[in-house]
Structure formats: structure tokens, C-alpha cells
Coordinates of C-alpha atoms in Angstrom, one line a residue:
M1428 CA -34.9 2.9 21.2
S1429 CA -37.9 4.3 19.4
I1430 CA -38.2 5.2 15.8
F1431 CA -37.8 8.9 16.8
D1432 CA -34.4 8.2 18.2
Q1433 CA -33.3 6.1 15.2
K1434 CA -34.4 8.6 12.6
V1435 CA -31.7 10.4 10.7
I1436 CA -32.7 14.0 10.4
K1437 CA -31.8 16.1 7.4
Y1438 CA -32.2 19.8 6.8
E1439 CA -31.8 21.8 3.6
M1440 CA -31.9 25.5 2.7
K1441 CA -31.7 27.3 -0.6
P1442 CA -31.3 31.0 -1.3
L1443 CA -33.9 32.4 -3.7
S1444 CA -34.9 35.7 -5.2
S1445 CA -37.9 37.6 -4.0
L1446 CA -39.7 36.6 -7.2
E1447 CA -39.9 32.9 -6.4
K1448 CA -43.1 31.3 -5.0
V1449 CA -42.3 28.3 -2.9
F1450 CA -45.0 25.6 -2.8
P1451 CA -44.7 22.8 -0.2
D1452 CA -44.6 19.9 -2.7
E1453 CA -42.2 21.5 -5.2
T1454 CA -38.4 21.5 -4.8
P1455 CA -37.3 25.1 -5.5
V1456 CA -34.4 25.7 -7.8
Y1457 CA -31.4 27.7 -6.8
R1458 CA -30.7 30.2 -9.6
M1459 CA -27.3 31.8 -9.2
E1460 CA -28.2 34.3 -11.9
C1461 CA -31.0 35.7 -9.8
Q1462 CA -29.1 36.2 -6.6
M1463 CA -27.6 39.7 -7.2
L1464 CA -28.6 42.0 -4.4
S1465 CA -27.9 45.7 -4.6
G1466 CA -29.9 48.6 -3.4
L1467 CA -30.1 52.4 -3.0
W1468 CA -30.8 54.4 0.1
G1469 CA -34.5 54.7 0.6
E1470 CA -35.6 51.2 -0.5
T1471 CA -36.2 47.8 0.9
V1472 CA -34.3 45.0 -0.7
S1473 CA -35.9 41.5 -0.3
F1474 CA -34.9 37.9 -0.9
Q1475 CA -36.0 34.5 0.3
V1476 CA -34.5 31.4 1.9
A1477 CA -36.3 28.1 1.2
Y1478 CA -36.0 25.4 3.8
T1479 CA -37.2 21.9 4.5
G1480 CA -36.5 18.9 6.8
D1481 CA -36.8 15.2 6.5
F1482 CA -37.9 13.7 9.8
V1483 CA -41.0 12.2 11.5
M1484 CA -42.5 15.3 13.2
R1485 CA -42.2 19.0 12.6
E1486 CA -39.6 21.0 14.5
R1487 CA -39.3 24.6 15.8
L1488 CA -35.8 26.0 15.2
D1489 CA -34.3 29.3 16.0
V1490 CA -33.5 31.8 13.2
R1491 CA -30.5 33.9 13.6
V1492 CA -29.2 36.8 11.4
V1493 CA -25.5 37.5 11.6
S1494 CA -24.5 40.7 9.8
E1495 CA -23.4 44.2 10.3
L1496 CA -26.8 45.1 9.0
A1497 CA -28.7 42.8 11.4
E1498 CA -30.7 45.7 13.0
H1499 CA -31.9 46.6 9.5
V1500 CA -33.0 43.1 8.6
R1501 CA -36.5 41.7 9.1
V1502 CA -37.2 38.0 8.7
R1503 CA -40.8 36.7 8.2
T1504 CA -42.3 33.4 7.2
V1505 CA -44.2 33.0 4.0
E1506 CA -47.4 31.4 5.0
M1507 CA -49.7 29.3 2.8
V1508 CA -53.3 30.6 2.3
P1509 CA -56.3 28.9 0.8
V1510 CA -57.1 29.7 -2.8
G1511 CA -60.6 28.8 -3.9
R1512 CA -60.7 30.6 -7.2
A1513 CA -57.2 30.6 -8.8
T1514 CA -58.2 32.1 -12.3
N1515 CA -61.0 33.4 -14.3
G1516 CA -61.1 30.2 -16.4
I1517 CA -59.4 31.7 -19.4
V1518 CA -55.6 31.6 -18.9
D1519 CA -52.5 32.4 -20.9
D1520 CA -49.1 30.7 -20.6
N1521 CA -48.0 32.8 -17.7
Y1522 CA -49.6 31.3 -14.7
L1523 CA -47.9 29.1 -12.1
K1524 CA -51.0 27.1 -11.3
T1525 CA -54.7 27.1 -12.3
I1526 CA -56.3 25.1 -9.5
S1527 CA -57.5 25.5 -6.0
G1528 CA -55.1 24.8 -3.2
L1529 CA -52.7 26.4 -0.8
Y1530 CA -50.6 29.2 -2.1
P1531 CA -47.7 31.2 -0.6
D1532 CA -48.7 34.8 0.2
L1533 CA -49.1 35.9 3.9
L1534 CA -46.0 37.3 5.5
K1535 CA -45.8 36.8 9.3
D1536 CA -43.2 37.9 11.7
L1537 CA -41.4 35.2 13.6
K1538 CA -42.8 34.2 17.0
D1539 CA -40.0 34.2 19.6
G1540 CA -37.5 34.2 16.7
K1541 CA -38.4 30.6 15.7
V1542 CA -39.6 29.0 12.5
I1543 CA -41.5 25.7 12.1
V1544 CA -39.8 23.3 9.8
Y1545 CA -42.4 20.9 8.3
S1546 CA -41.3 17.4 7.5
R1547 CA -40.8 16.9 3.8
Q1548 CA -42.4 20.2 2.9
W1549 CA -40.7 23.2 1.4
R1550 CA -41.4 26.6 2.9
S1551 CA -39.6 29.9 2.8
L1552 CA -38.4 32.8 4.9
W1553 CA -38.9 36.3 3.5
V1554 CA -36.0 38.6 4.3
D1555 CA -36.2 42.4 4.0
V1556 CA -33.2 44.7 4.3
D1557 CA -34.3 48.3 5.0
I1558 CA -31.6 50.4 3.4
T1559 CA -31.4 53.8 5.2
N1560 CA -28.9 56.5 4.7
E1561 CA -27.4 55.5 8.0
I1562 CA -25.8 52.6 6.1
P1563 CA -22.5 53.5 4.5
A1564 CA -22.1 52.5 0.8
G1565 CA -20.3 49.2 0.4
E1566 CA -20.7 45.4 0.4
Y1567 CA -22.2 43.6 3.3
E1568 CA -22.5 40.0 4.2
I1569 CA -25.8 38.7 5.6
E1570 CA -25.7 35.3 7.2
L1571 CA -28.9 33.4 8.1
Q1572 CA -28.6 30.4 10.4
L1573 CA -31.1 27.8 11.5
I1574 CA -30.2 26.8 15.1
K1575 CA -31.2 23.7 17.0
E1576 CA -30.2 23.4 20.6
G1577 CA -27.6 26.1 20.1
E1578 CA -26.0 24.5 17.1
V1579 CA -26.1 25.6 13.4
V1580 CA -27.7 22.7 11.6
C1581 CA -28.3 23.9 8.1
S1582 CA -26.5 25.3 5.0
A1583 CA -27.6 26.6 1.7
K1584 CA -24.9 24.6 -0.1
Q1585 CA -25.1 21.2 1.4
K1586 CA -27.3 19.0 3.6
V1587 CA -26.6 18.7 7.3
T1588 CA -27.3 15.4 9.0
V1589 CA -28.5 15.4 12.7
I1590 CA -28.4 11.9 14.2
G1591 CA -31.0 11.0 16.8
T1592 CA -32.5 13.6 19.0
S1593 CA -29.3 14.9 20.6
A1594 CA -28.5 17.5 17.9
K1595 CA -25.0 16.0 17.6
R1596 CA -23.8 17.2 14.2
A1597 CA -22.6 14.6 11.7
E1598 CA -20.0 17.1 10.4
E1599 CA -17.9 19.3 12.6
E1600 CA -17.5 22.3 10.2
T1601 CA -19.6 25.4 10.7
L1602 CA -22.1 25.6 7.9
R1603 CA -23.5 29.0 6.9
L1604 CA -25.8 30.6 4.4
H1605 CA -24.2 33.7 2.9
F1606 CA -25.7 36.6 1.1
W1607 CA -23.9 39.7 -0.2
L1608 CA -25.6 43.0 -0.5
E1609 CA -24.1 46.1 -2.2
V1610 CA -25.4 49.5 -1.0
S1611 CA -24.9 52.5 -3.3
E1612 CA -24.5 56.0 -1.8
E1613 CA -27.4 57.4 -3.8
T1614 CA -30.9 58.0 -2.6
L1615 CA -33.9 57.0 -4.5
P1616 CA -36.0 60.0 -5.5
E1617 CA -39.5 60.5 -4.1
Q1618 CA -42.3 58.7 -5.9
T1619 CA -43.8 61.0 -8.5
L1620 CA -46.4 58.4 -9.6
I1621 CA -49.8 59.0 -8.1
H1622 CA -50.7 55.6 -6.6
T1623 CA -54.0 54.6 -5.0
E1624 CA -55.1 51.3 -3.7
W1625 CA -58.7 51.6 -2.7
F1626 CA -58.9 51.7 1.1
H1627 CA -62.1 50.3 2.5
S1628 CA -62.6 51.9 5.9
D1629 CA -65.8 50.0 6.6
C1630 CA -64.0 46.7 6.2
L1631 CA -61.7 47.5 9.1
A1632 CA -64.6 48.4 11.4
D1633 CA -66.4 45.2 10.3
Y1634 CA -63.4 42.9 10.8
Y1635 CA -62.3 44.3 14.1
H1636 CA -65.8 44.8 15.4
V1637 CA -65.5 48.5 16.3
E1638 CA -67.9 51.4 15.7
V1639 CA -67.2 53.4 12.6
F1640 CA -65.1 56.5 13.4
S1641 CA -64.9 55.6 17.0
E1642 CA -61.6 56.2 18.7
E1643 CA -60.7 52.5 18.2
H1644 CA -61.5 52.9 14.5
W1645 CA -59.3 56.0 14.1
K1646 CA -56.4 54.1 15.7
L1647 CA -56.9 51.3 13.2
L1648 CA -57.0 53.8 10.4
E1649 CA -53.7 55.3 11.5
N1650 CA -52.0 51.9 11.7
Y1651 CA -53.1 51.0 8.2
F1652 CA -52.4 54.5 6.7
Q1653 CA -48.8 54.2 7.9
E1654 CA -48.4 50.8 6.3
Y1655 CA -50.1 52.1 3.1
V1656 CA -47.6 55.0 2.7
K1657 CA -44.7 52.8 3.6
R1658 CA -45.3 50.8 0.4
D1659 CA -45.4 53.7 -1.9
C1660 CA -49.1 54.5 -1.9
N1661 CA -49.8 58.2 -1.8
M1662 CA -53.4 58.8 -2.7
M1663 CA -56.3 58.0 -0.3
L1664 CA -59.9 57.1 -1.2
T1665 CA -61.9 59.3 1.1
P1666 CA -65.5 58.1 2.1
L1667 CA -67.5 61.3 2.0
F1668 CA -70.5 59.0 2.0
T1669 CA -70.7 55.2 2.2
S1670 CA -68.8 53.7 -0.8
P1671 CA -71.1 52.7 -3.7
L1672 CA -68.5 50.2 -4.8
D1673 CA -69.2 46.5 -5.2
T1674 CA -72.6 46.6 -3.6
A1675 CA -75.6 44.5 -4.8
I1676 CA -78.5 46.6 -5.9
G1677 CA -80.9 46.9 -3.0
L1678 CA -78.3 45.9 -0.4
E1679 CA -75.9 48.2 1.4
R1680 CA -72.4 48.3 3.0
T1681 CA -71.8 49.3 6.6
T1682 CA -72.4 53.0 6.9
C1683 CA -69.1 54.8 6.7
Q1684 CA -69.7 58.5 6.1
L1685 CA -67.3 61.4 7.0
I1686 CA -69.9 64.1 6.3
D1687 CA -72.5 64.8 8.9
V1688 CA -75.8 65.7 7.3
E1689 CA -78.9 67.2 8.9
V1690 CA -82.2 68.0 7.2
K1691 CA -83.5 71.2 8.9
D1692 CA -86.6 73.1 7.6
G1693 CA -86.2 71.5 4.2
E1694 CA -82.6 72.5 3.9
Y1695 CA -79.4 70.4 4.1
V1696 CA -76.9 71.3 6.8
F1697 CA -73.4 69.8 6.7
G1698 CA -70.7 69.1 9.2
F1699 CA -67.1 68.7 8.0
A1700 CA -65.3 67.9 11.3
K1701 CA -64.7 64.2 10.6
L1702 CA -63.5 64.9 7.1
K1703 CA -61.0 67.5 8.5
R1704 CA -59.8 64.9 11.0
W1705 CA -59.4 62.4 8.1
I1706 CA -57.4 64.8 6.0
D1707 CA -55.2 65.7 8.9
L1708 CA -54.5 62.1 9.7
C1709 CA -53.7 61.3 6.1
K1710 CA -51.2 64.2 5.9
K1711 CA -49.6 63.1 9.2
C1712 CA -49.1 59.6 7.7
G1713 CA -47.7 61.0 4.5
I1714 CA -50.6 60.9 2.1
E1715 CA -50.2 63.5 -0.6
Y1716 CA -53.4 63.2 -2.8
F1717 CA -57.1 62.8 -1.9
E1718 CA -59.6 60.9 -3.9
M1719 CA -63.2 61.7 -3.1
S1720 CA -65.6 58.7 -3.1
H1721 CA -67.8 58.2 -6.1
L1722 CA -70.7 60.6 -6.3
F1723 CA -73.0 58.1 -8.1
S1724 CA -73.5 54.3 -8.1
Q1725 CA -71.2 51.9 -9.8
W1726 CA -71.7 50.5 -13.3
G1727 CA -73.6 53.4 -14.9
A1728 CA -74.2 56.2 -12.4
K1729 CA -78.0 55.5 -12.3
Y1730 CA -78.4 56.0 -8.6
A1731 CA -77.2 58.0 -5.6
P1732 CA -74.9 56.5 -3.0
K1733 CA -76.2 55.8 0.4
V1734 CA -76.4 59.0 2.4
V1735 CA -77.6 59.0 6.1
A1736 CA -78.9 62.2 7.7
T1737 CA -80.4 63.3 10.9
V1738 CA -84.1 64.1 10.3
N1739 CA -86.3 65.2 13.1
G1740 CA -83.7 63.9 15.6
K1741 CA -83.4 60.5 14.0
K1742 CA -80.9 58.9 11.6
E1743 CA -82.5 58.1 8.3
K1744 CA -81.2 56.9 4.9
I1745 CA -82.2 59.8 2.7
F1746 CA -80.5 58.6 -0.5
G1747 CA -79.5 55.2 -1.9
W1748 CA -80.7 52.6 -4.4
H1749 CA -84.2 54.1 -4.1
T1750 CA -83.0 57.4 -5.4
P1751 CA -82.4 58.3 -9.1
A1752 CA -79.1 60.0 -9.8
V1753 CA -80.8 63.0 -11.2
G1754 CA -83.6 64.7 -9.2
E1755 CA -83.7 65.4 -5.5
Y1756 CA -80.2 64.1 -5.2
T1757 CA -79.1 66.9 -7.6
K1758 CA -80.5 69.5 -5.2
F1759 CA -78.5 67.8 -2.4
L1760 CA -75.3 68.0 -4.4
E1761 CA -76.0 71.6 -5.4
S1762 CA -76.0 72.4 -1.7
F1763 CA -73.2 70.1 -0.7
L1764 CA -70.5 70.4 -3.4
P1765 CA -70.0 74.2 -3.2
Q1766 CA -69.4 73.9 0.6
L1767 CA -67.1 70.9 0.2
T1768 CA -65.0 72.5 -2.5
A1769 CA -64.7 75.7 -0.4
K1770 CA -63.4 73.6 2.5
L1771 CA -60.9 71.8 0.2
R1772 CA -59.6 75.2 -0.8
E1773 CA -59.5 76.5 2.7
W1774 CA -57.5 73.4 3.7
E1775 CA -55.2 74.0 0.8
I1776 CA -55.7 70.6 -0.8
A1777 CA -57.8 71.6 -3.8
D1778 CA -54.9 71.1 -6.3
V1779 CA -54.4 67.5 -5.0
T1780 CA -58.0 66.4 -4.8
Y1781 CA -59.7 64.2 -7.4
F1782 CA -63.4 63.4 -7.8
H1783 CA -65.0 60.3 -9.1
I1784 CA -68.4 60.2 -10.9
S1785 CA -69.0 56.4 -11.2
D1786 CA -66.8 53.3 -11.3
E1787 CA -66.4 51.2 -14.5
P1788 CA -69.2 52.5 -16.7
R1789 CA -69.5 50.5 -19.9
E1790 CA -70.5 51.9 -23.3
E1791 CA -74.1 51.0 -22.7
H1792 CA -74.1 53.4 -19.7
L1793 CA -73.0 56.4 -21.8
E1794 CA -76.3 58.2 -21.5
S1795 CA -76.8 57.6 -17.8
Y1796 CA -73.2 58.6 -17.0
K1797 CA -73.6 61.7 -19.2
A1798 CA -76.8 62.7 -17.4
A1799 CA -75.1 62.3 -14.0
K1800 CA -72.1 64.3 -15.1
E1801 CA -74.2 67.1 -16.6
S1802 CA -76.3 67.3 -13.4
L1803 CA -73.1 68.5 -11.7
G1804 CA -73.0 71.6 -13.9
N1805 CA -69.8 73.6 -13.1
M1806 CA -69.7 72.6 -9.5
L1807 CA -66.4 70.7 -10.0
D1808 CA -64.7 73.2 -12.3
G1809 CA -61.1 73.5 -11.4
F1810 CA -60.9 70.0 -9.9
H1811 CA -59.7 66.8 -11.4
T1812 CA -62.3 64.2 -12.3
F1813 CA -61.3 60.6 -13.2
D1814 CA -62.8 57.2 -13.4
A1815 CA -61.8 53.6 -14.1
L1816 CA -63.3 52.8 -17.5
S1817 CA -62.3 51.0 -20.7
S1818 CA -64.4 52.7 -23.4
Y1819 CA -62.7 55.5 -25.2
E1820 CA -66.2 56.9 -26.0
F1821 CA -66.4 58.5 -22.6
Y1822 CA -63.3 60.6 -23.3
R1823 CA -64.3 61.3 -26.9
H1824 CA -67.6 62.8 -25.6
G1825 CA -65.7 65.0 -23.1
L1826 CA -67.3 63.3 -20.1
I1827 CA -64.1 62.6 -18.2
D1828 CA -61.0 64.7 -17.4
K1829 CA -58.7 61.7 -16.7
P1830 CA -59.8 58.4 -18.0
V1831 CA -58.3 55.4 -16.2
P1832 CA -58.4 52.5 -18.6
G1833 CA -57.4 48.9 -17.7
N1834 CA -53.9 47.9 -18.8
N1835 CA -55.5 45.6 -21.3
E1836 CA -57.5 48.5 -22.9
I1837 CA -55.0 51.4 -22.7
E1838 CA -53.6 50.9 -26.2
E1839 CA -56.6 52.6 -27.8
F1840 CA -56.1 55.7 -25.6
L1841 CA -52.4 55.8 -26.3
A1842 CA -53.0 55.4 -30.1
N1843 CA -55.3 58.4 -30.0
G1844 CA -52.4 60.5 -28.7
L1845 CA -53.4 60.8 -25.0
T1846 CA -50.5 61.6 -22.6
D1847 CA -50.2 61.8 -18.9
M1848 CA -52.2 58.7 -18.7
W1849 CA -53.5 56.7 -15.7
T1850 CA -54.1 52.9 -15.8
Y1851 CA -55.4 50.2 -13.6
Y1852 CA -55.9 46.4 -13.4
C1853 CA -58.3 44.2 -11.4
T1854 CA -60.1 40.9 -11.9
G1855 CA -60.8 41.7 -15.6
Q1856 CA -57.2 42.1 -16.5
F1857 CA -56.2 38.4 -16.5
Y1858 CA -55.0 37.7 -20.0
E1859 CA -51.5 38.6 -21.2
V1860 CA -51.2 41.8 -19.1
S1861 CA -49.5 42.4 -15.7
N1862 CA -51.5 41.6 -12.5
R1863 CA -50.9 40.1 -9.1
F1864 CA -53.1 37.1 -8.7
M1865 CA -51.7 34.5 -6.4
S1866 CA -51.7 32.0 -9.3
M1867 CA -49.4 34.3 -11.3
P1868 CA -45.6 34.4 -11.1
S1869 CA -44.2 37.4 -9.2
A1870 CA -42.4 38.7 -12.2
R1871 CA -45.8 39.4 -13.8
N1872 CA -46.4 41.7 -10.8
R1873 CA -43.0 43.4 -10.8
I1874 CA -42.8 44.1 -14.6
Y1875 CA -45.5 46.7 -14.0
G1876 CA -42.9 49.3 -12.9
V1877 CA -41.0 49.0 -16.1
Q1878 CA -44.1 49.3 -18.2
L1879 CA -45.2 52.4 -16.3
Y1880 CA -41.8 53.9 -17.0
K1881 CA -41.9 53.3 -20.7
Y1882 CA -45.4 54.8 -21.2
K1883 CA -44.8 57.7 -18.8
I1884 CA -47.9 56.7 -16.8
I1885 CA -48.6 59.4 -14.1
G1886 CA -51.1 57.4 -11.9
V1887 CA -52.2 53.9 -11.1
L1888 CA -55.3 52.6 -9.4
H1889 CA -56.4 49.3 -7.9
W1890 CA -59.7 48.6 -6.2
G1891 CA -58.6 46.3 -3.4
Y1892 CA -56.2 47.3 -0.7
N1893 CA -58.4 45.7 2.0
F1894 CA -61.7 44.5 0.7
Y1895 CA -62.9 42.0 3.3
N1896 CA -66.4 41.3 1.9
S1897 CA -67.8 38.8 -0.5
Q1898 CA -68.6 40.1 -4.0
Y1899 CA -71.4 42.7 -3.9
S1900 CA -70.8 43.0 -0.1
I1901 CA -73.4 40.5 0.6
E1902 CA -71.4 39.2 3.6
H1903 CA -68.2 39.9 5.5
I1904 CA -65.4 37.4 5.1
N1905 CA -62.3 36.3 7.1
P1906 CA -59.4 37.1 4.7
Y1907 CA -57.2 34.5 6.3
E1908 CA -59.8 31.8 5.3
V1909 CA -61.3 33.4 2.1
T1910 CA -59.0 35.1 -0.4
D1911 CA -61.3 35.3 -3.4
A1912 CA -64.3 37.4 -2.2
A1913 CA -66.3 34.1 -1.7
G1914 CA -65.4 32.6 -5.1
A1915 CA -65.9 35.7 -7.1
F1916 CA -62.5 36.9 -8.1
P1917 CA -59.1 35.2 -8.4
S1918 CA -57.3 35.2 -5.1
G1919 CA -54.9 38.1 -4.8
D1920 CA -57.4 40.6 -6.4
P1921 CA -59.5 41.7 -3.3
F1922 CA -56.8 42.7 -0.9
L1923 CA -53.1 43.3 -0.4
V1924 CA -52.8 43.2 3.4
Y1925 CA -54.3 41.0 6.0
P1926 CA -55.9 42.3 9.2
G1927 CA -53.5 41.2 11.9
E1928 CA -53.6 41.1 15.7
N1929 CA -53.6 44.3 17.8
G1930 CA -54.9 46.3 14.9
Q1931 CA -51.8 45.9 12.8
P1932 CA -51.8 45.0 9.1
E1933 CA -49.9 42.0 7.9
E1934 CA -48.3 42.3 4.5
S1935 CA -48.5 39.9 1.6
L1936 CA -45.8 38.6 -0.7
R1937 CA -47.7 40.4 -3.5
M1938 CA -47.5 43.7 -1.6
M1939 CA -43.7 43.5 -1.3
V1940 CA -43.2 42.5 -4.9
H1941 CA -45.5 45.4 -6.0
D1942 CA -43.4 47.7 -3.8
E1943 CA -40.3 46.4 -5.7
A1944 CA -42.1 47.4 -9.0
M1945 CA -42.6 50.9 -7.6
T1946 CA -39.0 51.3 -6.5
D1947 CA -37.9 50.0 -9.9
L1948 CA -39.8 52.9 -11.4
R1949 CA -38.1 55.4 -9.1
A1950 CA -34.6 53.9 -9.9
L1951 CA -35.3 54.1 -13.7
K1952 CA -36.3 57.8 -13.3
L1953 CA -33.1 58.4 -11.3
L1954 CA -30.9 56.9 -13.9
E1955 CA -32.7 59.0 -16.6
S1956 CA -31.9 62.1 -14.7
L1957 CA -28.2 61.2 -14.8
T1958 CA -28.2 60.1 -18.4
S1959 CA -31.2 60.3 -20.8
R1960 CA -34.5 58.6 -21.4
E1961 CA -33.1 57.1 -24.6
H1962 CA -30.3 55.4 -22.6
V1963 CA -32.7 53.9 -20.1
M1964 CA -35.0 52.6 -22.8
E1965 CA -31.9 51.0 -24.4
L1966 CA -31.3 49.2 -21.2
I1967 CA -34.9 48.1 -21.0
E1968 CA -35.3 47.0 -24.7
G1969 CA -31.8 46.7 -26.1
N1970 CA -31.7 42.9 -25.8
L1971 CA -35.3 42.2 -26.5
P1972 CA -36.5 40.9 -29.9
E1973 CA -39.4 43.3 -29.9
P1974 CA -40.5 46.4 -28.0
L1975 CA -42.0 46.0 -24.5
T1976 CA -45.7 46.7 -24.3
F1977 CA -48.4 46.1 -21.7
K1978 CA -49.1 42.8 -23.3
R1979 CA -45.6 41.8 -24.5
Y1980 CA -42.9 41.8 -22.0
P1981 CA -40.1 39.5 -20.6
K1982 CA -41.4 36.9 -18.3
S1983 CA -38.2 35.7 -16.6
D1984 CA -37.1 36.6 -13.1
M1985 CA -33.6 37.1 -14.4
Y1986 CA -34.6 39.9 -16.8
L1987 CA -35.9 42.0 -14.0
I1988 CA -33.2 41.3 -11.5
Q1989 CA -30.4 41.9 -13.9
L1990 CA -32.0 45.0 -15.3
R1991 CA -32.3 46.5 -11.8
D1992 CA -28.7 45.5 -10.9
R1993 CA -27.4 47.1 -14.1
V1994 CA -29.4 50.3 -13.3
N1995 CA -28.0 50.4 -9.8
R1996 CA -24.5 50.0 -11.0
E1997 CA -24.8 52.7 -13.6
I1998 CA -26.2 55.1 -11.0
K1999 CA -23.3 54.3 -8.7
E2000 CA -20.7 54.9 -11.4
L2001 CA -22.3 58.1 -12.7
T2002 CA -22.6 59.4 -9.2
A2003 CA -19.0 58.7 -8.4
E2004 CA -17.9 60.5 -11.6
R2005 CA -19.7 63.7 -10.5
K2006 CA -17.9 63.8 -7.2

């Protein structure tokens, strides 16, 4: 008899909330207080099941869902991904880890309904329940089973011993893992927050090796747009010309330009067919708002973006790093923008279209930004203009319609009485405030929804939905191998989805938790419509020793889970009273 026959095999499973991050070498803690599952029609409720085994080699076991809701349940594995840069060096007390290593993030659908159990390593299953209005209100049991050779071999409550290789159970009772989900007969309202995660169309073409705006590319775009909208994103960055974002001076990104340009007899002639196709596809997928790509270069608006045109029958780069922001490019915009805005009005999207000037100008760029803005004259009158920036001076000088400060800089704007505010975070928002780095606990990601509610934020922005380049776009990267833009930004900042097989995006744990934050916001607004804003704020802050802010907030998983459960129960009770 070999050692493989003699080995006593043990399995273990633990139910966990969606806010846990399971590392292979850390035994997860079952927290009863974080296992309350309730949901409203129109949302996805998620939880996790951690699992491990103690044996010589890895095993592939079947996963089975037993529930009335089985057809609404999706089970995925939480895969480990490499993290090179975990932090920005300066950290607060709200990080899980600060070193390089393997971190849980990628969500992958099960292959053939099976999961790999790694010997003496903890991993987790991510379980989504899609709550549609086809599901009657009530309580439902969800049972997850790990199956070996047709037998249930694992329980969340106790270990199951399998002797030898015959899968003969050491105990004869049926062992099961139970979850209860309560569904309320109330529908979440539509998202009123304007939510953009910058979509990098060139990165899809680069990763999948397809020609930009070829039929293959359009199909990819549709796949990703559908995923984008599914997770509460409703504004789309639209590449009029190649994005001037995160590009080293003198270098360029793959040309990705929706506007056809021809130089004819010294005049500029424009074609809008691809832009119209883009707009129509966005609408088909559920996009509600349109965000025109930046009209000037990043960090100061000193240069024009890359613009390619047909000149004497040949494609040429007529604007770019070699072109000052003000000059011949101004004449180009004077020809282009009136035609563009006329099209936007014709297509009846003018009211939901926003324009960018330049991304993240700093105070030392005030004059160059002002010159670029003034060169536009009144060509954008009647349209929204907005930019991510952190200096209040730009707003004080009247240079921006809607400032979008970082959540670490927004307090000055609020203190000056601004309302209907936008905010954003990225790599620079790493101390005290909410963010979604892989090294941060998921509660730091999810608390964002509560903060947005308190401050009546109307729009949020993030730069990296699918940025698959190194910093400054010097080279393309494989996001399954490089998650930190080649060592530039903490992993979790450059992208939310992975480029999966067959042109389908694969979600991240961070994406799902961020979606929970967005649905929390919708639920809080629903409860406010049934009660009052004062009542909802009392639920949020009533048991806190100090008011919640963007920098001071509860850090426990239990706070968020119990708050949402209480909100759901009050919605249920108030709805029942009105019937």
C-alpha cells in the first residue's frame, strides 16, 4: 500500500461574507455576525465559501448548488493574481498586506462544474445570486456541496474525513453547507449617480490583436459594454481622437479615433459615421451619458492630442506632442467642434454629453489650462465641462463647470459651499480614504456608497476600467501577469476586469464589491423616499462616535453588512404597511 492509499484526507469549508479576502496561508474566520443575506429585486447578492483540504496532492471536486434559486446562482472561483506593487509606500492602518505576493482577485467560472482543492491552502468560491422580480419574496435556502465520486464530502460546520482513495465516508450522515437568503418584494430604483470608469478601447484591440474598429473590435466593444452597464456604470469615455491619457511625452498610444479627418485644399473635412455607430452601440447596451475624450494633453493642457488625417491620400499624424495647444490646433477645433456639437444635438444626446479639457492639471498648470480653455471661446456653451483635478483655484477662476476632486481633496470644495459634486480616486488616493487596491480590505471599497450618499455626490469617476498598458503606455502588458502597470501603481488601480477568452471580460472581486457599494447607494435612496433623509442618516451615523466623512468611517465588515440588512428590513416593513 502506498502513502497515497494510507493518507487520511480531510476537507473543510467555511461560509464567509463577500467582504473577506482569502489568502492561501491564512485560515479564514467564520463570522456569524456577517452572514446575514437579504436583497431586493434588481440586485446581485454575493457571498463566499472558503475551502481547503489536507492530502498529498491536489484534487478536483464537483460543486453542486441545491436550492429553489439554483438557476439564479452563479459560482466562481476566486483566483490568486500576482501583485508586484502593493502600496505607494506610505500606508495607514487599513491595509491587509503591504508586500508583493499572490492576492485574491480574479473571478473565474467553474470548468465542467469542478473546483481544484489545493492541499493545505485556503481558497474561496464566489457565489452570486441574481435577484430578479421572477423570484417571489420570501426566505430561500442555498446549499453548496463539494462532491467526490458522487458523495458529499464537506461541511461548513465540521470536518469530513475520507479514508484512502475510495471516497468511503468516515461518517454516514449527510453533511451540508446552508445559507439563507431573504428576498424583499421591492425593486431597487435605477441608479441616478453618473458613474464612469474610463474605458480604453485601444487596450482591447491591443490585447486581442484585432484592428481598431474592425468588426472583431466592435464585437469586443459590445461584450465589454454589456458587462460595464451590468455593474452600474452608465457613462462612457468616447475616443473622438486617440486618448491623451497616461502617455509619455514624445510617445503615443495605438491610434483609436472615431472621427475621420481629411485635409482638403487647406480645409478640414470630418466624417462622423464611426462616432454614430459608437453612440448607437452604447445606447443599445444601456449607456446613458457620453464623455468626450480630452481635447488637450494630460497634466497641463500644453499640447494637442494625437490626430490622424488623410492628407493627399495618405494617413498622417497632423497633431500630437509636436503641436502646441493653442495655434493651428485652435483652427482645427474651430472647424471641428461646431460640427460635432451639431451632431450631438441632432442625435439628441447634447444634454447628456460632457467634455474634458485636460486631465489632472495641477496648480502650476493654471496658465496653460486657462489658455487652452479660452482658446475654445464659446464653442462648448450649453455643454457640461468637467475634469479630474484637486486644486480649488481652477474652479475659483471659473475655468471648470464641474470640478472632480479626489476624495482626499474634496473637503475644500465642500467647505466652499459647492453642491452637486463629483469625486474620484486613483493611485494618489491611498491614505485614509476609500479605494480598491488589492492590498486593501474590501470594506474600504464598499464604504464608498455610504459616503456618496451622505455628501449627495452626483457623479464618480475612475481612470482604469481596462488599462492594459504600463505607465505612460510605453508597452502593452498581460493583466493576468502584471496588475500594477509594470510597477507604477498599486495593483487594483489600473483595471477592474480581465480580458478573458472568446472576447469576454472576466470580473474581479473588486468589481463585485464596488457594485455592492453602488447598490447600497440605491437602497439608501429608496429608504429615504419611504422615510426621510434624516432617518437614513440616523441609521448611518446613529451608533458612531463621530460623523462619517471621506476620511473617517467605520472599517469593520459588520458595520456595512448590518447597515444594509437593517435598510432592507425597513424597506420591507414600510412597503408592507403601504399595501
